[in-house]
């Protein structure tokens, strides 16, 4: 399984760059180029009893201006794995590293946990369960927010025996555990996160796994449980961690019949799924598909190797659009050897009236016609992912912004001590 370089990938670089700042990478002076629309995908099929079907997306979450989380630029280290809960609270890991790039074996990193309580005016440091590590080891820990005051910290080790720590009181206390999957669950509870694991034989990592399964990280105890009913999407289904604003959950993978890219949606917390094929420009499977639900359309960015052109780390093959909640799809953008955007970091950002933005490796790109054509945007590159409060945009070195409508962004900063302030 291929891993893409996103915001978390910058964390590894932090351990090698301690006293120097970093800046966002600027884009080239390419002029905007028109995209080539493609065909439409076929209707979806329902899996599971009492199939939920599909309908036009009508987000039930908060639309309009997103809330503005508090800024705390003076906290130590560099932030990563920042997550937010629906009540406005949040968690983040901070890596405070000391050492020299030329001699990383002599340095070390302290791993802090920063917490934003609901309604608080600043982030605070709480007791971290993570140990101090050598600078040469790199920072690999991960954090999952599982609802208000609840989070799971993972030490980054491979395999089911890797250590975890769960809190239900805002980081004031932690209970140790591991990444083993225990039992099954018939549905996805509120606050849960979706991920994957590798079924027995034990010891196989997800990257080396012949067949992965979708699992639910529980907000009750931080344990992993296999989802009882999953869509048929090939050997390596990839779920979105968070639900979309309309409450839908999405999983991407491969259509077993055609071998091409496909997605599945559940509107009943994972009890049943509806699968639809994408009108992919490629005949073979890609890596995965990144789905984002907007106010009037759903966008699906198909990721995978490109044919021709300069090699890139996060290649986007095509951008698809659905106006009926994912039942049928139209390919709006087909990536060529030179046409931009050719890459995507995280999720597309849908807005009203056919607006959609793509955060590429070198620059952002915006469209006002549903993704048929794009123009280059100012502001450099950024990584975008879903949170219960909206889409979260991460820029180097400590800049964040949140949007609920794809138009207005609420900016905040965290732990800028080691970089630009």
GROMACS .gro file of C-alpha atoms in nm:
model
  421
    1UNK     CA    1   0.000   0.000   0.000
    2UNK     CA    2   0.133   0.339  -0.097
    3UNK     CA    3   0.151   0.618   0.162
    4UNK     CA    4   0.123   0.977   0.050
    5UNK     CA    5   0.331   1.261   0.180
    6UNK     CA    6   0.104   1.495   0.371
    7UNK     CA    7   0.120   1.719   0.673
    8UNK     CA    8   0.232   1.435   0.895
    9UNK     CA    9   0.527   1.377   0.666
   10UNK     CA   10   0.668   1.715   0.757
   11UNK     CA   11   0.704   1.602   1.116
   12UNK     CA   12   0.988   1.368   1.033
   13UNK     CA   13   1.173   1.660   0.885
   14UNK     CA   14   1.127   1.853   1.208
   15UNK     CA   15   1.361   1.628   1.398
   16UNK     CA   16   1.640   1.716   1.156
   17UNK     CA   17   1.572   2.087   1.144
   18UNK     CA   18   1.569   2.222   1.499
   19UNK     CA   19   1.675   2.581   1.498
   20UNK     CA   20   1.580   2.675   1.144
   21UNK     CA   21   1.240   2.787   1.025
   22UNK     CA   22   1.060   2.654   0.723
   23UNK     CA   23   0.847   2.829   0.468
   24UNK     CA   24   0.572   2.716   0.238
   25UNK     CA   25   0.686   2.625  -0.108
   26UNK     CA   26   0.578   2.862  -0.379
   27UNK     CA   27   0.431   2.763  -0.710
   28UNK     CA   28   0.543   2.819  -1.064
   29UNK     CA   29   0.410   3.083  -1.300
   30UNK     CA   30   0.203   2.837  -1.502
   31UNK     CA   31  -0.100   2.992  -1.666
   32UNK     CA   32  -0.436   2.826  -1.603
   33UNK     CA   33  -0.525   2.543  -1.836
   34UNK     CA   34  -0.865   2.403  -1.911
   35UNK     CA   35  -0.956   2.057  -1.790
   36UNK     CA   36  -1.115   1.784  -1.996
   37UNK     CA   37  -1.447   1.655  -1.869
   38UNK     CA   38  -1.508   1.285  -1.891
   39UNK     CA   39  -1.799   1.047  -1.888
   40UNK     CA   40  -2.045   0.968  -1.616
   41UNK     CA   41  -2.024   0.678  -1.373
   42UNK     CA   42  -2.292   0.417  -1.343
   43UNK     CA   43  -2.555   0.403  -1.072
   44UNK     CA   44  -2.454   0.267  -0.735
   45UNK     CA   45  -2.546  -0.064  -0.578
   46UNK     CA   46  -2.663  -0.110  -0.221
   47UNK     CA   47  -2.500  -0.357   0.017
   48UNK     CA   48  -2.654  -0.467   0.343
   49UNK     CA   49  -3.005  -0.509   0.477
   50UNK     CA   50  -3.226  -0.205   0.468
   51UNK     CA   51  -2.999  -0.030   0.221
   52UNK     CA   52  -2.994   0.340   0.288
   53UNK     CA   53  -2.980   0.444  -0.076
   54UNK     CA   54  -2.845   0.784  -0.167
   55UNK     CA   55  -2.982   1.133  -0.179
   56UNK     CA   56  -2.856   1.479  -0.255
   57UNK     CA   57  -2.611   1.593   0.012
   58UNK     CA   58  -2.776   1.825   0.262
   59UNK     CA   59  -2.520   1.894   0.531
   60UNK     CA   60  -2.661   1.893   0.882
   61UNK     CA   61  -2.346   2.043   1.031
   62UNK     CA   62  -2.285   2.411   1.084
   63UNK     CA   63  -2.256   2.605   0.759
   64UNK     CA   64  -2.131   2.957   0.716
   65UNK     CA   65  -1.834   3.097   0.902
   66UNK     CA   66  -1.638   2.833   1.092
   67UNK     CA   67  -1.554   2.884   1.461
   68UNK     CA   68  -1.209   3.024   1.531
   69UNK     CA   69  -1.008   2.800   1.766
   70UNK     CA   70  -0.779   2.979   2.009
   71UNK     CA   71  -0.419   3.052   1.908
   72UNK     CA   72  -0.124   2.963   2.129
   73UNK     CA   73   0.189   3.039   1.926
   74UNK     CA   74   0.418   3.040   2.231
   75UNK     CA   75   0.396   2.669   2.313
   76UNK     CA   76   0.720   2.472   2.268
   77UNK     CA   77   0.812   2.254   1.973
   78UNK     CA   78   0.641   2.195   1.642
   79UNK     CA   79   0.279   2.075   1.617
   80UNK     CA   80   0.150   1.766   1.441
   81UNK     CA   81  -0.157   1.538   1.460
   82UNK     CA   82  -0.383   1.829   1.555
   83UNK     CA   83  -0.748   1.730   1.589
   84UNK     CA   84  -1.071   1.901   1.691
   85UNK     CA   85  -1.398   1.781   1.846
   86UNK     CA   86  -1.750   1.899   1.770
   87UNK     CA   87  -1.764   2.115   2.086
   88UNK     CA   88  -1.459   2.318   1.977
   89UNK     CA   89  -1.210   2.139   2.201
   90UNK     CA   90  -0.894   1.985   2.060
   91UNK     CA   91  -0.568   1.798   2.104
   92UNK     CA   92  -0.228   1.818   1.936
   93UNK     CA   93   0.114   1.658   1.970
   94UNK     CA   94   0.417   1.886   1.988
   95UNK     CA   95   0.771   1.771   1.909
   96UNK     CA   96   1.039   1.977   2.087
   97UNK     CA   97   1.370   1.859   1.943
   98UNK     CA   98   1.723   1.962   2.042
   99UNK     CA   99   2.030   1.871   1.839
  100UNK     CA  100   2.226   1.935   1.523
  101UNK     CA  101   2.146   1.820   1.172
  102UNK     CA  102   2.506   1.708   1.127
  103UNK     CA  103   2.501   1.494   1.443
  104UNK     CA  104   2.143   1.376   1.508
  105UNK     CA  105   2.263   1.090   1.729
  106UNK     CA  106   2.348   1.340   2.003
  107UNK     CA  107   2.006   1.506   2.013
  108UNK     CA  108   1.667   1.419   2.159
  109UNK     CA  109   1.298   1.508   2.124
  110UNK     CA  110   1.045   1.577   2.399
  111UNK     CA  111   0.691   1.488   2.298
  112UNK     CA  112   0.423   1.714   2.448
  113UNK     CA  113   0.044   1.698   2.442
  114UNK     CA  114  -0.138   2.029   2.395
  115UNK     CA  115  -0.508   2.049   2.485
  116UNK     CA  116  -0.774   2.307   2.405
  117UNK     CA  117  -1.071   2.276   2.640
  118UNK     CA  118  -1.415   2.374   2.509
  119UNK     CA  119  -1.456   2.751   2.537
  120UNK     CA  120  -1.095   2.807   2.649
  121UNK     CA  121  -0.897   3.105   2.523
  122UNK     CA  122  -0.568   2.920   2.488
  123UNK     CA  123  -0.412   2.577   2.448
  124UNK     CA  124  -0.232   2.430   2.751
  125UNK     CA  125   0.021   2.152   2.800
  126UNK     CA  126  -0.108   1.842   2.977
  127UNK     CA  127   0.082   1.535   3.091
  128UNK     CA  128   0.217   1.347   2.791
  129UNK     CA  129   0.225   0.966   2.790
  130UNK     CA  130   0.492   0.967   2.520
  131UNK     CA  131   0.857   0.917   2.622
  132UNK     CA  132   1.153   1.130   2.524
  133UNK     CA  133   1.312   0.982   2.212
  134UNK     CA  134   1.649   1.014   2.035
  135UNK     CA  135   1.660   1.276   1.763
  136UNK     CA  136   1.783   1.012   1.519
  137UNK     CA  137   1.472   0.797   1.577
  138UNK     CA  138   1.234   1.048   1.419
  139UNK     CA  139   0.889   1.145   1.539
  140UNK     CA  140   0.626   0.887   1.444
  141UNK     CA  141   0.356   0.919   1.712
  142UNK     CA  142  -0.002   0.986   1.606
  143UNK     CA  143  -0.310   1.127   1.780
  144UNK     CA  144  -0.679   1.061   1.711
  145UNK     CA  145  -0.949   1.283   1.863
  146UNK     CA  146  -1.248   1.067   1.961
  147UNK     CA  147  -1.494   1.331   2.075
  148UNK     CA  148  -1.501   1.605   2.339
  149UNK     CA  149  -1.222   1.545   2.590
  150UNK     CA  150  -1.132   1.208   2.437
  151UNK     CA  151  -0.824   1.114   2.238
  152UNK     CA  152  -0.598   0.821   2.157
  153UNK     CA  153  -0.221   0.858   2.126
  154UNK     CA  154  -0.032   0.593   1.927
  155UNK     CA  155   0.344   0.554   1.959
  156UNK     CA  156   0.384   0.496   1.585
  157UNK     CA  157   0.514   0.141   1.606
  158UNK     CA  158   0.411  -0.120   1.350
  159UNK     CA  159   0.196  -0.420   1.430
  160UNK     CA  160  -0.093  -0.487   1.667
  161UNK     CA  161   0.130  -0.480   1.976
  162UNK     CA  162   0.226  -0.113   1.931
  163UNK     CA  163   0.146   0.094   2.240
  164UNK     CA  164  -0.148   0.332   2.273
  165UNK     CA  165  -0.280   0.565   2.545
  166UNK     CA  166  -0.643   0.674   2.582
  167UNK     CA  167  -0.786   0.973   2.770
  168UNK     CA  168  -1.147   1.062   2.845
  169UNK     CA  169  -1.075   1.363   3.069
  170UNK     CA  170  -0.897   1.607   2.840
  171UNK     CA  171  -0.548   1.463   2.883
  172UNK     CA  172  -0.540   1.477   3.262
  173UNK     CA  173  -0.497   1.099   3.281
  174UNK     CA  174  -0.411   0.826   3.031
  175UNK     CA  175  -0.479   0.453   3.016
  176UNK     CA  176  -0.232   0.233   2.830
  177UNK     CA  177  -0.331  -0.020   2.566
  178UNK     CA  178  -0.229  -0.155   2.226
  179UNK     CA  179  -0.347  -0.154   1.865
  180UNK     CA  180  -0.498  -0.502   1.860
  181UNK     CA  181  -0.848  -0.530   1.715
  182UNK     CA  182  -1.088  -0.684   1.969
  183UNK     CA  183  -1.426  -0.809   1.849
  184UNK     CA  184  -1.668  -0.642   1.610
  185UNK     CA  185  -1.917  -0.357   1.614
  186UNK     CA  186  -2.239  -0.329   1.409
  187UNK     CA  187  -2.216   0.048   1.367
  188UNK     CA  188  -1.990   0.352   1.390
  189UNK     CA  189  -2.065   0.545   1.711
  190UNK     CA  190  -2.053   0.925   1.733
  191UNK     CA  191  -1.697   1.046   1.787
  192UNK     CA  192  -1.538   0.731   1.644
  193UNK     CA  193  -1.264   0.724   1.381
  194UNK     CA  194  -1.234   0.476   1.093
  195UNK     CA  195  -0.903   0.319   0.998
  196UNK     CA  196  -0.770  -0.017   0.877
  197UNK     CA  197  -0.573  -0.306   1.018
  198UNK     CA  198  -0.428  -0.633   0.898
  199UNK     CA  199  -0.614  -0.943   1.019
  200UNK     CA  200  -0.420  -1.243   1.154
  201UNK     CA  201  -0.160  -1.377   1.116
  202UNK     CA  202  -0.045  -1.133   1.382
  203UNK     CA  203   0.255  -0.918   1.314
  204UNK     CA  204   0.174  -0.819   0.956
  205UNK     CA  205   0.165  -0.442   0.912
  206UNK     CA  206  -0.098  -0.265   0.704
  207UNK     CA  207   0.165  -0.170   0.445
  208UNK     CA  208   0.261  -0.536   0.392
  209UNK     CA  209  -0.089  -0.679   0.428
  210UNK     CA  210  -0.242  -0.888   0.150
  211UNK     CA  211  -0.594  -0.789   0.256
  212UNK     CA  212  -0.687  -0.511   0.499
  213UNK     CA  213  -1.012  -0.464   0.690
  214UNK     CA  214  -1.202  -0.157   0.807
  215UNK     CA  215  -1.195  -0.105   1.184
  216UNK     CA  216  -1.358   0.143   1.421
  217UNK     CA  217  -1.159   0.321   1.693
  218UNK     CA  218  -1.408   0.347   1.980
  219UNK     CA  219  -1.466   0.675   2.168
  220UNK     CA  220  -1.558   0.473   2.476
  221UNK     CA  221  -1.223   0.303   2.539
  222UNK     CA  222  -0.994   0.378   2.243
  223UNK     CA  223  -0.994   0.012   2.135
  224UNK     CA  224  -1.024  -0.107   1.777
  225UNK     CA  225  -1.317  -0.318   1.665
  226UNK     CA  226  -1.383  -0.457   1.319
  227UNK     CA  227  -1.686  -0.309   1.145
  228UNK     CA  228  -1.933  -0.594   1.099
  229UNK     CA  229  -2.058  -0.495   0.753
  230UNK     CA  230  -1.820  -0.340   0.501
  231UNK     CA  231  -1.848  -0.262   0.128
  232UNK     CA  232  -1.689  -0.491  -0.130
  233UNK     CA  233  -1.406  -0.273  -0.257
  234UNK     CA  234  -1.118  -0.509  -0.322
  235UNK     CA  235  -0.831  -0.615  -0.099
  236UNK     CA  236  -0.735  -0.270   0.030
  237UNK     CA  237  -1.037  -0.054   0.115
  238UNK     CA  238  -0.946   0.288   0.249
  239UNK     CA  239  -1.198   0.463   0.476
  240UNK     CA  240  -1.216   0.832   0.552
  241UNK     CA  241  -1.131   0.887   0.919
  242UNK     CA  242  -1.420   1.126   0.979
  243UNK     CA  243  -1.782   1.153   0.860
  244UNK     CA  244  -1.878   1.429   0.621
  245UNK     CA  245  -2.102   1.722   0.732
  246UNK     CA  246  -2.419   1.538   0.623
  247UNK     CA  247  -2.328   1.243   0.847
  248UNK     CA  248  -2.219   1.016   0.563
  249UNK     CA  249  -1.917   0.784   0.589
  250UNK     CA  250  -1.706   0.708   0.279
  251UNK     CA  251  -1.471   0.425   0.183
  252UNK     CA  252  -1.271   0.405  -0.140
  253UNK     CA  253  -1.123   0.105  -0.316
  254UNK     CA  254  -1.153  -0.101  -0.631
  255UNK     CA  255  -1.463  -0.229  -0.806
  256UNK     CA  256  -1.427  -0.611  -0.802
  257UNK     CA  257  -1.583  -0.650  -1.149
  258UNK     CA  258  -1.400  -0.385  -1.350
  259UNK     CA  259  -1.087  -0.340  -1.140
  260UNK     CA  260  -1.131   0.038  -1.154
  261UNK     CA  261  -1.171   0.299  -0.882
  262UNK     CA  262  -1.492   0.292  -0.679
  263UNK     CA  263  -1.634   0.448  -0.363
  264UNK     CA  264  -1.897   0.345  -0.108
  265UNK     CA  265  -2.114   0.559   0.117
  266UNK     CA  266  -2.308   0.477   0.433
  267UNK     CA  267  -2.581   0.703   0.568
  268UNK     CA  268  -2.673   0.482   0.863
  269UNK     CA  269  -2.347   0.473   1.062
  270UNK     CA  270  -2.195   0.181   0.874
  271UNK     CA  271  -2.489  -0.061   0.892
  272UNK     CA  272  -2.526  -0.066   0.512
  273UNK     CA  273  -2.331   0.068   0.215
  274UNK     CA  274  -2.397   0.181  -0.141
  275UNK     CA  275  -2.113   0.131  -0.390
  276UNK     CA  276  -2.065   0.335  -0.708
  277UNK     CA  277  -1.801   0.313  -0.980
  278UNK     CA  278  -1.606   0.619  -1.088
  279UNK     CA  279  -1.552   0.703  -1.458
  280UNK     CA  280  -1.177   0.664  -1.417
  281UNK     CA  281  -0.944   0.760  -1.703
  282UNK     CA  282  -0.721   0.464  -1.610
  283UNK     CA  283  -0.785   0.098  -1.681
  284UNK     CA  284  -0.606  -0.024  -1.368
  285UNK     CA  285  -0.653   0.042  -0.997
  286UNK     CA  286  -0.514   0.355  -0.838
  287UNK     CA  287  -0.411   0.424  -0.480
  288UNK     CA  288  -0.731   0.555  -0.324
  289UNK     CA  289  -0.997   0.823  -0.369
  290UNK     CA  290  -1.035   1.131  -0.146
  291UNK     CA  291  -1.401   1.231  -0.104
  292UNK     CA  292  -1.538   1.564   0.022
  293UNK     CA  293  -1.908   1.654   0.051
  294UNK     CA  294  -2.006   2.013  -0.024
  295UNK     CA  295  -2.332   2.204  -0.001
  296UNK     CA  296  -2.444   2.119  -0.354
  297UNK     CA  297  -2.206   1.847  -0.478
  298UNK     CA  298  -1.973   1.566  -0.376
  299UNK     CA  299  -1.616   1.564  -0.509
  300UNK     CA  300  -1.396   1.255  -0.542
  301UNK     CA  301  -1.027   1.299  -0.619
  302UNK     CA  302  -0.884   0.981  -0.767
  303UNK     CA  303  -0.522   0.933  -0.661
  304UNK     CA  304  -0.267   0.716  -0.843
  305UNK     CA  305   0.033   0.703  -1.073
  306UNK     CA  306   0.029   0.941  -1.369
  307UNK     CA  307   0.129   0.870  -1.726
  308UNK     CA  308   0.384   1.116  -1.859
  309UNK     CA  309   0.511   1.441  -1.716
  310UNK     CA  310   0.732   1.510  -1.418
  311UNK     CA  311   0.706   1.254  -1.135
  312UNK     CA  312   0.522   1.376  -0.825
  313UNK     CA  313   0.467   1.232  -0.477
  314UNK     CA  314   0.091   1.289  -0.448
  315UNK     CA  315  -0.049   1.234  -0.798
  316UNK     CA  316  -0.416   1.307  -0.869
  317UNK     CA  317  -0.540   1.117  -1.173
  318UNK     CA  318  -0.882   1.278  -1.199
  319UNK     CA  319  -1.146   1.480  -1.018
  320UNK     CA  320  -1.504   1.349  -1.023
  321UNK     CA  321  -1.823   1.531  -0.925
  322UNK     CA  322  -2.165   1.402  -0.817
  323UNK     CA  323  -2.480   1.612  -0.793
  324UNK     CA  324  -2.694   1.330  -0.649
  325UNK     CA  325  -2.505   1.233  -0.335
  326UNK     CA  326  -2.272   0.981  -0.499
  327UNK     CA  327  -2.521   0.774  -0.701
  328UNK     CA  328  -2.374   0.886  -1.034
  329UNK     CA  329  -2.048   1.063  -1.116
  330UNK     CA  330  -1.906   1.284  -1.389
  331UNK     CA  331  -1.535   1.314  -1.448
  332UNK     CA  332  -1.464   1.687  -1.452
  333UNK     CA  333  -1.084   1.691  -1.464
  334UNK     CA  334  -0.835   1.453  -1.622
  335UNK     CA  335  -0.472   1.510  -1.533
  336UNK     CA  336  -0.225   1.530  -1.820
  337UNK     CA  337   0.155   1.546  -1.841
  338UNK     CA  338   0.158   1.925  -1.791
  339UNK     CA  339  -0.193   2.040  -1.700
  340UNK     CA  340  -0.224   2.168  -1.342
  341UNK     CA  341  -0.334   2.066  -1.088
  342UNK     CA  342  -0.153   1.732  -1.106
  343UNK     CA  343  -0.128   1.673  -0.729
  344UNK     CA  344  -0.345   1.688  -0.418
  345UNK     CA  345  -0.252   1.711  -0.050
  346UNK     CA  346  -0.541   1.576   0.155
  347UNK     CA  347  -0.896   1.658   0.042
  348UNK     CA  348  -1.050   1.882  -0.222
  349UNK     CA  349  -1.231   2.183  -0.072
  350UNK     CA  350  -1.586   2.215  -0.209
  351UNK     CA  351  -1.772   2.545  -0.200
  352UNK     CA  352  -2.112   2.665  -0.321
  353UNK     CA  353  -2.208   2.718  -0.682
  354UNK     CA  354  -1.950   2.492  -0.845
  355UNK     CA  355  -1.655   2.622  -0.646
  356UNK     CA  356  -1.381   2.374  -0.557
  357UNK     CA  357  -1.018   2.417  -0.454
  358UNK     CA  358  -0.728   2.176  -0.486
  359UNK     CA  359  -0.422   2.205  -0.262
  360UNK     CA  360  -0.131   2.085  -0.474
  361UNK     CA  361   0.230   2.017  -0.381
  362UNK     CA  362   0.352   2.348  -0.522
  363UNK     CA  363   0.041   2.568  -0.515
  364UNK     CA  364  -0.333   2.579  -0.468
  365UNK     CA  365  -0.578   2.584  -0.759
  366UNK     CA  366  -0.936   2.706  -0.774
  367UNK     CA  367  -1.232   2.630  -1.000
  368UNK     CA  368  -1.568   2.802  -1.036
  369UNK     CA  369  -1.723   2.551  -1.275
  370UNK     CA  370  -1.716   2.230  -1.075
  371UNK     CA  371  -1.361   2.136  -1.166
  372UNK     CA  372  -1.366   2.170  -1.546
  373UNK     CA  373  -1.108   2.450  -1.541
  374UNK     CA  374  -0.867   2.577  -1.276
  375UNK     CA  375  -0.663   2.889  -1.204
  376UNK     CA  376  -0.357   2.907  -0.984
  377UNK     CA  377  -0.415   3.060  -0.639
  378UNK     CA  378  -0.182   3.259  -0.419
  379UNK     CA  379  -0.078   3.130  -0.080
  380UNK     CA  380   0.148   2.833  -0.155
  381UNK     CA  381   0.078   2.471  -0.075
  382UNK     CA  382  -0.128   2.330   0.210
  383UNK     CA  383  -0.272   2.001   0.338
  384UNK     CA  384  -0.649   1.976   0.403
  385UNK     CA  385  -0.839   1.718   0.609
  386UNK     CA  386  -1.182   1.672   0.765
  387UNK     CA  387  -1.267   1.750   1.129
  388UNK     CA  388  -1.607   1.761   1.305
  389UNK     CA  389  -1.591   2.142   1.286
  390UNK     CA  390  -1.510   2.163   0.915
  391UNK     CA  391  -1.215   2.128   0.682
  392UNK     CA  392  -0.880   2.199   0.848
  393UNK     CA  393  -0.601   2.346   0.635
  394UNK     CA  394  -0.243   2.305   0.758
  395UNK     CA  395   0.042   2.524   0.632
  396UNK     CA  396   0.406   2.535   0.736
  397UNK     CA  397   0.524   2.587   0.996
  398UNK     CA  398   0.242   2.644   1.250
  399UNK     CA  399  -0.046   2.797   1.058
  400UNK     CA  400  -0.395   2.646   1.055
  401UNK     CA  401  -0.730   2.755   0.911
  402UNK     CA  402  -1.080   2.611   0.942
  403UNK     CA  403  -1.374   2.639   0.702
  404UNK     CA  404  -1.731   2.513   0.713
  405UNK     CA  405  -1.843   2.641   0.373
  406UNK     CA  406  -1.528   2.625   0.160
  407UNK     CA  407  -1.519   3.004   0.129
  408UNK     CA  408  -1.454   3.167   0.465
  409UNK     CA  409  -1.154   3.054   0.671
  410UNK     CA  410  -1.088   3.110   1.041
  411UNK     CA  411  -0.712   3.116   1.102
  412UNK     CA  412  -0.522   3.021   1.417
  413UNK     CA  413  -0.165   2.936   1.517
  414UNK     CA  414  -0.012   2.679   1.747
  415UNK     CA  415   0.344   2.627   1.873
  416UNK     CA  416   0.531   2.872   1.651
  417UNK     CA  417   0.833   2.895   1.882
  418UNK     CA  418   1.054   2.694   1.650
  419UNK     CA  419   0.957   2.870   1.327
  420UNK     CA  420   0.791   3.179   1.192
  421UNK     CA  421   0.571   3.365   1.440
   0.00000   0.00000   0.00000
